[in-house]
PDB file of C-alpha atoms in Angstrom:
ATOM      1  CA  UNK D   1      50.126  93.453 178.135  1.00 68.00           C
ATOM      2  CA  UNK D   2      52.290  91.796 180.526  1.00 69.00           C
ATOM      3  CA  UNK D   3      51.295  88.540 179.785  1.00 70.00           C
ATOM      4  CA  UNK D   4      52.074  88.885 176.244  1.00 65.00           C
ATOM      5  CA  UNK D   5      55.185  90.263 176.472  1.00 70.00           C
ATOM      6  CA  UNK D   6      55.815  87.116 178.900  1.00 71.00           C
ATOM      7  CA  UNK D   7      54.684  84.998 176.263  1.00 71.00           C
ATOM      8  CA  UNK D   8      57.218  86.663 173.688  1.00 73.00           C
ATOM      9  CA  UNK D   9      60.183  86.262 176.159  1.00 74.00           C
ATOM     10  CA  UNK D  10      59.139  82.914 176.432  1.00 69.00           C
ATOM     11  CA  UNK D  11      59.466  82.086 173.045  1.00 69.00           C
ATOM     12  CA  UNK D  12      62.610  84.279 172.238  1.00 68.00           C
ATOM     13  CA  UNK D  13      64.427  81.897 175.251  1.00 72.00           C
ATOM     14  CA  UNK D  14      63.109  79.019 174.489  1.00 68.00           C
ATOM     15  CA  UNK D  15      64.456  79.053 170.763  1.00 68.00           C
ATOM     16  CA  UNK D  16      67.718  80.314 171.842  1.00 75.00           C
ATOM     17  CA  UNK D  17      68.389  77.037 174.037  1.00 79.00           C
ATOM     18  CA  UNK D  18      66.689  74.742 171.253  1.00 72.00           C
ATOM     19  CA  UNK D  19      69.650  76.777 169.481  1.00 76.00           C
ATOM     20  CA  UNK D  20      71.980  76.567 171.675  1.00 82.00           C
ATOM     21  CA  UNK D  21      71.692  72.434 171.896  1.00 80.00           C
ATOM     22  CA  UNK D  22      71.719  72.176 168.212  1.00 84.00           C
ATOM     23  CA  UNK D  23      75.097  74.324 168.080  1.00 80.00           C
ATOM     24  CA  UNK D  24      76.873  72.465 170.745  1.00 85.00           C
ATOM     25  CA  UNK D  25      76.529  69.537 168.592  1.00 85.00           C
ATOM     26  CA  UNK D  26      77.110  70.910 165.452  1.00 86.00           C
ATOM     27  CA  UNK D  27      80.016  68.814 163.473  1.00 88.00           C
ATOM     28  CA  UNK D  28      79.340  65.254 165.905  1.00 89.00           C
ATOM     29  CA  UNK D  29      80.542  62.572 163.012  1.00 91.00           C
ATOM     30  CA  UNK D  30      76.708  60.270 163.729  1.00 91.00           C
ATOM     31  CA  UNK D  31      77.468  57.230 162.210  1.00 89.00           C
ATOM     32  CA  UNK D  32      75.303  57.899 158.924  1.00 90.00           C
ATOM     33  CA  UNK D  33      76.997  61.860 158.337  1.00 93.00           C
ATOM     34  CA  UNK D  34      80.047  60.116 158.342  1.00 92.00           C
ATOM     35  CA  UNK D  35      79.332  57.793 155.928  1.00 90.00           C
ATOM     36  CA  UNK D  36      78.168  60.845 153.645  1.00 93.00           C
ATOM     37  CA  UNK D  37      80.775  62.931 154.588  1.00 93.00           C
ATOM     38  CA  UNK D  38      83.186  59.778 153.433  1.00 90.00           C
ATOM     39  CA  UNK D  39      81.266  59.419 150.380  1.00 90.00           C
ATOM     40  CA  UNK D  40      81.459  62.952 149.183  1.00 94.00           C
ATOM     41  CA  UNK D  41      84.905  63.351 149.851  1.00 92.00           C
ATOM     42  CA  UNK D  42      86.239  60.240 147.755  1.00 90.00           C
ATOM     43  CA  UNK D  43      83.629  61.353 144.914  1.00 92.00           C
ATOM     44  CA  UNK D  44      84.898  64.986 144.786  1.00 93.00           C
ATOM     45  CA  UNK D  45      88.156  63.845 144.825  1.00 92.00           C
ATOM     46  CA  UNK D  46      87.932  61.410 141.684  1.00 91.00           C
ATOM     47  CA  UNK D  47      85.856  64.205 139.534  1.00 93.00           C
ATOM     48  CA  UNK D  48      88.853  67.204 140.540  1.00 91.00           C
ATOM     49  CA  UNK D  49      91.521  64.617 139.886  1.00 91.00           C
ATOM     50  CA  UNK D  50      90.715  63.036 136.304  1.00 90.00           C
ATOM     51  CA  UNK D  51      92.148  63.834 133.127  1.00 90.00           C
ATOM     52  CA  UNK D  52      90.211  67.057 131.133  1.00 89.00           C
ATOM     53  CA  UNK D  53      86.892  65.802 129.395  1.00 91.00           C
ATOM     54  CA  UNK D  54      86.014  63.267 131.455  1.00 94.00           C
ATOM     55  CA  UNK D  55      82.258  62.220 132.574  1.00 95.00           C
ATOM     56  CA  UNK D  56      80.927  62.314 136.019  1.00 96.00           C
ATOM     57  CA  UNK D  57      77.597  60.253 136.387  1.00 95.00           C
ATOM     58  CA  UNK D  58      75.218  61.305 139.213  1.00 95.00           C
ATOM     59  CA  UNK D  59      72.389  59.637 140.833  1.00 92.00           C
ATOM     60  CA  UNK D  60      71.092  57.840 143.668  1.00 88.00           C
ATOM     61  CA  UNK D  61      71.678  54.640 145.178  1.00 84.00           C
ATOM     62  CA  UNK D  62      70.793  52.820 141.569  1.00 82.00           C
ATOM     63  CA  UNK D  63      74.227  54.751 139.986  1.00 88.00           C
ATOM     64  CA  UNK D  64      76.405  53.962 143.871  1.00 87.00           C
ATOM     65  CA  UNK D  65      75.632  50.252 144.086  1.00 83.00           C
ATOM     66  CA  UNK D  66      74.296  49.303 140.256  1.00 82.00           C
ATOM     67  CA  UNK D  67      77.007  50.895 138.114  1.00 84.00           C
ATOM     68  CA  UNK D  68      81.011  50.304 137.029  1.00 87.00           C
ATOM     69  CA  UNK D  69      83.094  53.543 136.649  1.00 89.00           C
ATOM     70  CA  UNK D  70      86.632  50.705 135.376  1.00 88.00           C
ATOM     71  CA  UNK D  71      83.930  49.024 133.445  1.00 90.00           C
ATOM     72  CA  UNK D  72      82.058  51.963 131.560  1.00 91.00           C
ATOM     73  CA  UNK D  73      85.719  53.860 131.469  1.00 91.00           C
ATOM     74  CA  UNK D  74      87.095  50.885 129.661  1.00 91.00           C
ATOM     75  CA  UNK D  75      84.758  50.442 126.919  1.00 92.00           C
ATOM     76  CA  UNK D  76      84.102  54.281 126.479  1.00 91.00           C
ATOM     77  CA  UNK D  77      88.255  55.250 126.569  1.00 92.00           C
ATOM     78  CA  UNK D  78      87.435  57.692 128.796  1.00 92.00           C
ATOM     79  CA  UNK D  79      87.888  58.571 132.420  1.00 93.00           C
ATOM     80  CA  UNK D  80      84.344  58.186 134.078  1.00 94.00           C
ATOM     81  CA  UNK D  81      83.522  58.903 137.552  1.00 94.00           C
ATOM     82  CA  UNK D  82      80.934  57.317 139.790  1.00 93.00           C
ATOM     83  CA  UNK D  83      78.944  60.813 141.741  1.00 94.00           C
ATOM     84  CA  UNK D  84      76.286  58.150 142.819  1.00 92.00           C
ATOM     85  CA  UNK D  85      75.062  59.121 146.138  1.00 91.00           C
ATOM     86  CA  UNK D  86      72.185  57.962 148.847  1.00 88.00           C
ATOM     87  CA  UNK D  87      68.889  59.476 147.171  1.00 84.00           C
ATOM     88  CA  UNK D  88      67.397  60.853 150.595  1.00 88.00           C
ATOM     89  CA  UNK D  89      70.215  63.416 150.279  1.00 93.00           C
ATOM     90  CA  UNK D  90      67.597  64.833 148.324  1.00 92.00           C
ATOM     91  CA  UNK D  91      67.657  66.255 144.200  1.00 93.00           C
ATOM     92  CA  UNK D  92      68.641  69.147 144.840  1.00 94.00           C
ATOM     93  CA  UNK D  93      71.321  69.298 146.945  1.00 95.00           C
ATOM     94  CA  UNK D  94      72.505  66.676 145.381  1.00 96.00           C
ATOM     95  CA  UNK D  95      73.182  69.071 141.984  1.00 96.00           C
ATOM     96  CA  UNK D  96      74.071  71.799 144.492  1.00 96.00           C
ATOM     97  CA  UNK D  97      77.608  69.706 145.242  1.00 96.00           C
ATOM     98  CA  UNK D  98      78.013  69.189 141.514  1.00 96.00           C
ATOM     99  CA  UNK D  99      77.816  72.426 140.759  1.00 96.00           C
ATOM    100  CA  UNK D 100      80.698  72.989 143.114  1.00 94.00           C
ATOM    101  CA  UNK D 101      83.627  70.366 141.915  1.00 94.00           C
ATOM    102  CA  UNK D 102      82.724  69.147 137.670  1.00 95.00           C
ATOM    103  CA  UNK D 103      84.911  71.390 135.639  1.00 95.00           C
ATOM    104  CA  UNK D 104      84.530  73.044 132.062  1.00 96.00           C
ATOM    105  CA  UNK D 105      84.831  70.298 129.271  1.00 95.00           C
ATOM    106  CA  UNK D 106      83.277  67.488 131.404  1.00 96.00           C
ATOM    107  CA  UNK D 107      80.083  65.683 130.768  1.00 96.00           C
ATOM    108  CA  UNK D 108      77.726  65.310 133.391  1.00 96.00           C
ATOM    109  CA  UNK D 109      75.326  62.142 132.509  1.00 96.00           C
ATOM    110  CA  UNK D 110      71.973  62.783 135.022  1.00 95.00           C
ATOM    111  CA  UNK D 111      70.453  59.294 136.419  1.00 91.00           C
ATOM    112  CA  UNK D 112      66.768  60.300 137.001  1.00 87.00           C
ATOM    113  CA  UNK D 113      65.192  58.751 140.255  1.00 81.00           C
ATOM    114  CA  UNK D 114      61.478  58.316 139.426  1.00 78.00           C
ATOM    115  CA  UNK D 115      60.275  58.691 142.696  1.00 73.00           C
ATOM    116  CA  UNK D 116      62.640  61.574 143.676  1.00 80.00           C
ATOM    117  CA  UNK D 117      60.683  64.063 141.001  1.00 83.00           C
ATOM    118  CA  UNK D 118      58.196  64.497 143.780  1.00 81.00           C
ATOM    119  CA  UNK D 119      60.490  66.483 145.428  1.00 86.00           C
ATOM    120  CA  UNK D 120      59.501  69.299 148.204  1.00 85.00           C
ATOM    121  CA  UNK D 121      60.797  72.049 149.827  1.00 82.00           C
ATOM    122  CA  UNK D 122      61.580  69.766 152.584  1.00 85.00           C
ATOM    123  CA  UNK D 123      65.062  68.760 154.461  1.00 89.00           C
ATOM    124  CA  UNK D 124      65.364  64.968 154.348  1.00 89.00           C
ATOM    125  CA  UNK D 125      66.269  62.809 157.142  1.00 90.00           C
ATOM    126  CA  UNK D 126      69.408  61.836 156.018  1.00 91.00           C
ATOM    127  CA  UNK D 127      70.234  65.608 154.352  1.00 94.00           C
ATOM    128  CA  UNK D 128      69.512  67.474 157.890  1.00 94.00           C
ATOM    129  CA  UNK D 129      72.171  64.690 159.880  1.00 94.00           C
ATOM    130  CA  UNK D 130      74.936  65.126 157.031  1.00 95.00           C
ATOM    131  CA  UNK D 131      74.435  69.117 157.314  1.00 95.00           C
ATOM    132  CA  UNK D 132      74.734  69.294 160.824  1.00 94.00           C
ATOM    133  CA  UNK D 133      78.308  67.651 160.402  1.00 94.00           C
ATOM    134  CA  UNK D 134      79.859  68.811 157.450  1.00 95.00           C
ATOM    135  CA  UNK D 135      77.801  71.418 155.751  1.00 95.00           C
ATOM    136  CA  UNK D 136      76.704  74.090 158.554  1.00 92.00           C
ATOM    137  CA  UNK D 137      77.702  77.093 155.596  1.00 93.00           C
ATOM    138  CA  UNK D 138      74.947  75.904 153.440  1.00 94.00           C
ATOM    139  CA  UNK D 139      72.051  76.186 156.216  1.00 92.00           C
ATOM    140  CA  UNK D 140      74.017  79.946 156.175  1.00 90.00           C
ATOM    141  CA  UNK D 141      73.074  80.707 152.567  1.00 91.00           C
ATOM    142  CA  UNK D 142      68.902  80.055 152.976  1.00 91.00           C
ATOM    143  CA  UNK D 143      66.575  82.384 153.669  1.00 90.00           C
ATOM    144  CA  UNK D 144      66.207  83.307 157.437  1.00 88.00           C
ATOM    145  CA  UNK D 145      62.767  81.337 157.511  1.00 89.00           C
ATOM    146  CA  UNK D 146      63.403  78.441 155.688  1.00 89.00           C
ATOM    147  CA  UNK D 147      66.728  78.104 158.250  1.00 88.00           C
ATOM    148  CA  UNK D 148      64.751  78.439 161.030  1.00 86.00           C
ATOM    149  CA  UNK D 149      61.665  76.312 160.124  1.00 88.00           C
ATOM    150  CA  UNK D 150      65.290  74.151 159.303  1.00 90.00           C
ATOM    151  CA  UNK D 151      66.536  74.132 163.100  1.00 87.00           C
ATOM    152  CA  UNK D 152      62.991  74.066 164.432  1.00 86.00           C
ATOM    153  CA  UNK D 153      62.549  70.542 162.982  1.00 88.00           C
ATOM    154  CA  UNK D 154      66.060  69.500 163.858  1.00 90.00           C
ATOM    155  CA  UNK D 155      64.422  66.458 166.361  1.00 90.00           C
ATOM    156  CA  UNK D 156      65.500  65.476 170.023  1.00 88.00           C
ATOM    157  CA  UNK D 157      67.037  61.872 168.477  1.00 88.00           C
ATOM    158  CA  UNK D 158      68.919  63.516 166.478  1.00 89.00           C
ATOM    159  CA  UNK D 159      70.493  66.016 169.468  1.00 88.00           C
ATOM    160  CA  UNK D 160      70.642  62.777 171.149  1.00 88.00           C
ATOM    161  CA  UNK D 161      72.904  60.862 168.438  1.00 89.00           C
ATOM    162  CA  UNK D 162      75.320  64.013 167.949  1.00 91.00           C
ATOM    163  CA  UNK D 163      76.187  64.079 171.460  1.00 91.00           C
ATOM    164  CA  UNK D 164      76.043  60.517 172.124  1.00 90.00           C
ATOM    165  CA  UNK D 165      78.913  60.714 168.961  1.00 90.00           C
ATOM    166  CA  UNK D 166      81.022  63.973 170.637  1.00 90.00           C
ATOM    167  CA  UNK D 167      81.199  61.563 173.990  1.00 88.00           C
ATOM    168  CA  UNK D 168      82.623  58.452 171.983  1.00 87.00           C
ATOM    169  CA  UNK D 169      79.379  56.475 173.130  1.00 85.00           C
ATOM    170  CA  UNK D 170      77.294  53.885 170.977  1.00 83.00           C
ATOM    171  CA  UNK D 171      74.932  55.202 168.847  1.00 78.00           C
ATOM    172  CA  UNK D 172      71.042  54.121 168.231  1.00 67.00           C
ATOM    173  CA  UNK D 173      71.307  53.959 164.531  1.00 65.00           C
ATOM    174  CA  UNK D 174      70.005  51.244 161.951  1.00 66.00           C
ATOM    175  CA  UNK D 175      71.910  52.769 159.168  1.00 70.00           C
ATOM    176  CA  UNK D 176      72.631  49.145 156.728  1.00 66.00           C
ATOM    177  CA  UNK D 177      75.684  50.551 155.095  1.00 66.00           C
ATOM    178  CA  UNK D 178      79.277  50.085 156.509  1.00 58.00           C
ATOM    179  CA  UNK D 179      82.363  52.261 155.790  1.00 55.00           C
ATOM    180  CA  UNK D 180      85.605  51.647 153.683  1.00 51.00           C
ATOM    181  CA  UNK D 181      83.862  50.183 150.647  1.00 53.00           C
ATOM    182  CA  UNK D 182      85.229  53.596 148.728  1.00 54.00           C
ATOM    183  CA  UNK D 183      86.692  53.425 145.860  1.00 55.00           C
ATOM    184  CA  UNK D 184      89.431  55.776 144.182  1.00 51.00           C
ATOM    185  CA  UNK D 185      87.093  56.381 141.163  1.00 54.00           C
ATOM    186  CA  UNK D 186      83.627  56.349 143.299  1.00 56.00           C
ATOM    187  CA  UNK D 187      82.788  52.937 142.889  1.00 61.00           C
ATOM    188  CA  UNK D 188      81.713  51.056 145.363  1.00 58.00           C
ATOM    189  CA  UNK D 189      83.340  47.081 146.385  1.00 52.00           C
ATOM    190  CA  UNK D 190      80.039  44.598 146.420  1.00 43.00           C
ATOM    191  CA  UNK D 191      81.646  42.592 149.316  1.00 37.00           C
ATOM    192  CA  UNK D 192      80.752  44.334 152.948  1.00 37.00           C
ATOM    193  CA  UNK D 193      78.008  45.903 151.983  1.00 39.00           C
ATOM    194  CA  UNK D 194      74.761  44.820 153.499  1.00 38.00           C
ATOM    195  CA  UNK D 195      72.276  46.839 151.638  1.00 41.00           C
ATOM    196  CA  UNK D 196      71.622  45.870 147.757  1.00 41.00           C
ATOM    197  CA  UNK D 197      70.300  48.465 145.430  1.00 39.00           C
ATOM    198  CA  UNK D 198      67.648  46.570 145.310  1.00 40.00           C
ATOM    199  CA  UNK D 199      66.930  46.579 148.511  1.00 40.00           C
ATOM    200  CA  UNK D 200      66.759  50.187 148.458  1.00 41.00           C
ATOM    201  CA  UNK D 201      63.915  50.486 147.020  1.00 41.00           C
ATOM    202  CA  UNK D 202      60.391  51.376 148.737  1.00 45.00           C
ATOM    203  CA  UNK D 203      58.419  48.468 147.641  1.00 44.00           C
ATOM    204  CA  UNK D 204      54.572  50.172 145.868  1.00 46.00           C
ATOM    205  CA  UNK D 205      56.287  53.626 146.045  1.00 54.00           C
ATOM    206  CA  UNK D 206      54.312  55.841 144.880  1.00 62.00           C
ATOM    207  CA  UNK D 207      55.038  57.548 141.291  1.00 67.00           C
ATOM    208  CA  UNK D 208      54.435  61.256 140.504  1.00 76.00           C
ATOM    209  CA  UNK D 209      52.377  62.081 137.570  1.00 80.00           C
ATOM    210  CA  UNK D 210      54.811  65.332 137.324  1.00 85.00           C
ATOM    211  CA  UNK D 211      57.362  67.572 138.314  1.00 90.00           C
ATOM    212  CA  UNK D 212      57.222  69.329 141.040  1.00 91.00           C
ATOM    213  CA  UNK D 213      58.318  72.446 141.066  1.00 93.00           C
ATOM    214  CA  UNK D 214      61.383  72.106 143.150  1.00 93.00           C
ATOM    215  CA  UNK D 215      63.039  69.562 141.372  1.00 93.00           C
ATOM    216  CA  UNK D 216      62.193  71.458 137.898  1.00 95.00           C
ATOM    217  CA  UNK D 217      63.933  74.314 139.076  1.00 95.00           C
ATOM    218  CA  UNK D 218      66.885  72.243 140.291  1.00 95.00           C
ATOM    219  CA  UNK D 219      67.170  71.187 136.658  1.00 96.00           C
ATOM    220  CA  UNK D 220      66.773  74.438 135.379  1.00 97.00           C
ATOM    221  CA  UNK D 221      69.392  75.883 137.965  1.00 97.00           C
ATOM    222  CA  UNK D 222      71.960  73.138 136.408  1.00 97.00           C
ATOM    223  CA  UNK D 223      70.871  74.315 132.664  1.00 97.00           C
ATOM    224  CA  UNK D 224      71.764  77.073 133.316  1.00 97.00           C
ATOM    225  CA  UNK D 225      75.349  76.567 135.055  1.00 97.00           C
ATOM    226  CA  UNK D 226      76.379  73.806 132.506  1.00 97.00           C
ATOM    227  CA  UNK D 227      75.843  76.491 129.606  1.00 96.00           C
ATOM    228  CA  UNK D 228      77.657  78.824 131.219  1.00 97.00           C
ATOM    229  CA  UNK D 229      80.625  76.609 131.762  1.00 97.00           C
ATOM    230  CA  UNK D 230      81.070  74.480 129.225  1.00 96.00           C
ATOM    231  CA  UNK D 231      79.898  71.357 130.985  1.00 97.00           C
ATOM    232  CA  UNK D 232      77.657  69.241 128.225  1.00 96.00           C
ATOM    233  CA  UNK D 233      74.292  67.858 130.571  1.00 96.00           C
ATOM    234  CA  UNK D 234      72.365  64.200 129.174  1.00 94.00           C
ATOM    235  CA  UNK D 235      69.884  62.917 131.317  1.00 93.00           C
ATOM    236  CA  UNK D 236      68.795  59.291 131.334  1.00 89.00           C
ATOM    237  CA  UNK D 237      66.193  57.201 133.254  1.00 83.00           C
ATOM    238  CA  UNK D 238      67.558  55.381 136.230  1.00 76.00           C
ATOM    239  CA  UNK D 239      67.627  51.102 135.892  1.00 59.00           C
ATOM    240  CA  UNK D 240      65.074  48.706 136.383  1.00 53.00           C
ATOM    241  CA  UNK D 241      61.832  50.324 136.190  1.00 52.00           C
ATOM    242  CA  UNK D 242      59.971  47.120 137.007  1.00 53.00           C
ATOM    243  CA  UNK D 243      57.390  48.007 140.492  1.00 57.00           C
ATOM    244  CA  UNK D 244      54.247  47.642 140.033  1.00 58.00           C
ATOM    245  CA  UNK D 245      53.637  51.662 140.258  1.00 55.00           C
ATOM    246  CA  UNK D 246      55.242  52.158 136.994  1.00 58.00           C
ATOM    247  CA  UNK D 247      52.865  50.361 135.382  1.00 62.00           C
ATOM    248  CA  UNK D 248      49.915  52.872 136.336  1.00 67.00           C
ATOM    249  CA  UNK D 249      48.608  56.095 134.084  1.00 68.00           C
ATOM    250  CA  UNK D 250      51.157  58.246 136.597  1.00 74.00           C
ATOM    251  CA  UNK D 251      54.238  57.032 135.441  1.00 76.00           C
ATOM    252  CA  UNK D 252      53.928  57.423 131.820  1.00 80.00           C
ATOM    253  CA  UNK D 253      52.624  61.335 132.168  1.00 85.00           C
ATOM    254  CA  UNK D 254      55.712  62.093 134.419  1.00 84.00           C
ATOM    255  CA  UNK D 255      57.745  60.317 131.721  1.00 84.00           C
ATOM    256  CA  UNK D 256      56.000  62.532 128.979  1.00 86.00           C
ATOM    257  CA  UNK D 257      56.074  65.749 131.856  1.00 90.00           C
ATOM    258  CA  UNK D 258      59.916  65.514 132.007  1.00 88.00           C
ATOM    259  CA  UNK D 259      61.126  64.763 128.086  1.00 87.00           C
ATOM    260  CA  UNK D 260      58.868  68.221 127.349  1.00 91.00           C
ATOM    261  CA  UNK D 261      60.677  70.175 130.414  1.00 93.00           C
ATOM    262  CA  UNK D 262      64.372  68.881 129.684  1.00 92.00           C
ATOM    263  CA  UNK D 263      63.906  69.840 125.717  1.00 91.00           C
ATOM    264  CA  UNK D 264      62.756  73.395 127.367  1.00 94.00           C
ATOM    265  CA  UNK D 265      66.047  73.935 129.833  1.00 95.00           C
ATOM    266  CA  UNK D 266      68.134  72.197 126.965  1.00 94.00           C
ATOM    267  CA  UNK D 267      69.023  69.034 128.718  1.00 93.00           C
ATOM    268  CA  UNK D 268      68.859  66.110 126.281  1.00 89.00           C
ATOM    269  CA  UNK D 269      66.899  63.107 127.939  1.00 89.00           C
ATOM    270  CA  UNK D 270      68.028  59.262 126.644  1.00 86.00           C
ATOM    271  CA  UNK D 271      65.915  56.144 126.289  1.00 79.00           C
ATOM    272  CA  UNK D 272      62.573  55.070 126.167  1.00 72.00           C
ATOM    273  CA  UNK D 273      61.104  53.787 129.877  1.00 70.00           C
ATOM    274  CA  UNK D 274      57.604  53.099 128.712  1.00 67.00           C
ATOM    275  CA  UNK D 275      58.943  51.018 126.225  1.00 64.00           C
ATOM    276  CA  UNK D 276      60.914  48.954 128.566  1.00 58.00           C
ATOM    277  CA  UNK D 277      58.229  48.207 130.138  1.00 58.00           C
ATOM    278  CA  UNK D 278      55.823  47.047 127.333  1.00 56.00           C
ATOM    279  CA  UNK D 279      58.148  45.635 124.719  1.00 49.00           C
ATOM    280  CA  UNK D 280      56.575  44.554 121.095  1.00 48.00           C
ATOM    281  CA  UNK D 281      55.833  40.979 121.299  1.00 38.00           C
TER     282      UNK D 281
END
């Protein structure tokens, strides 16, 4: 009995110590988290300060580096904001942020990234890094078990980076993007960027055959919020589906599954990526 009690006390103390180490570096300006924070700040202000009935284009790295809000705005004679973010923040969190800042009457264009359609319940490393710096409040909204799983999954290397950042010491980071690239409309200047949109793709990455339950929940939540807030949501497929993985049967299955599901929840999806891969002679 004393042995079991000792194990329980030891476990509680270990969890408390680990939690203390994490809390001690909360808000640490690590290289990647500061880049994400700057990005969100610029883009949130751009959306909220735009004229009424604006267009907000939401997506991953292909939107961030591959689209120009200025050019689209000039073509459509409407205000357009580029709300592209790094895809490793995850679709669920990105749509959570979108729901906080897009206003009634705006049009939201969601650019779908094939590789993110299998997103699960785990927290990607980049999102974990950012949450520990700038959005601890989001962690507090989770179920206790989810929050504990998140805290237990924080690697010691991230804690070390956090404490080094707090001390102003150089960080051991291979983050490929530099700061100071952001325009007021959310666009990114091409000069100074150390990684192109093409380089951000993972060669040969697998494409899921169906949407994951996590992605379905994120899309359904967005659709319900849009209906309640007079926001029109359109979905389009990402640019450049030309990797070999996209020629597999799984890709066609994913496109069909997405079309069925978005129709069911009331989101219009546009474009035919299969036709791009297999154009008529």
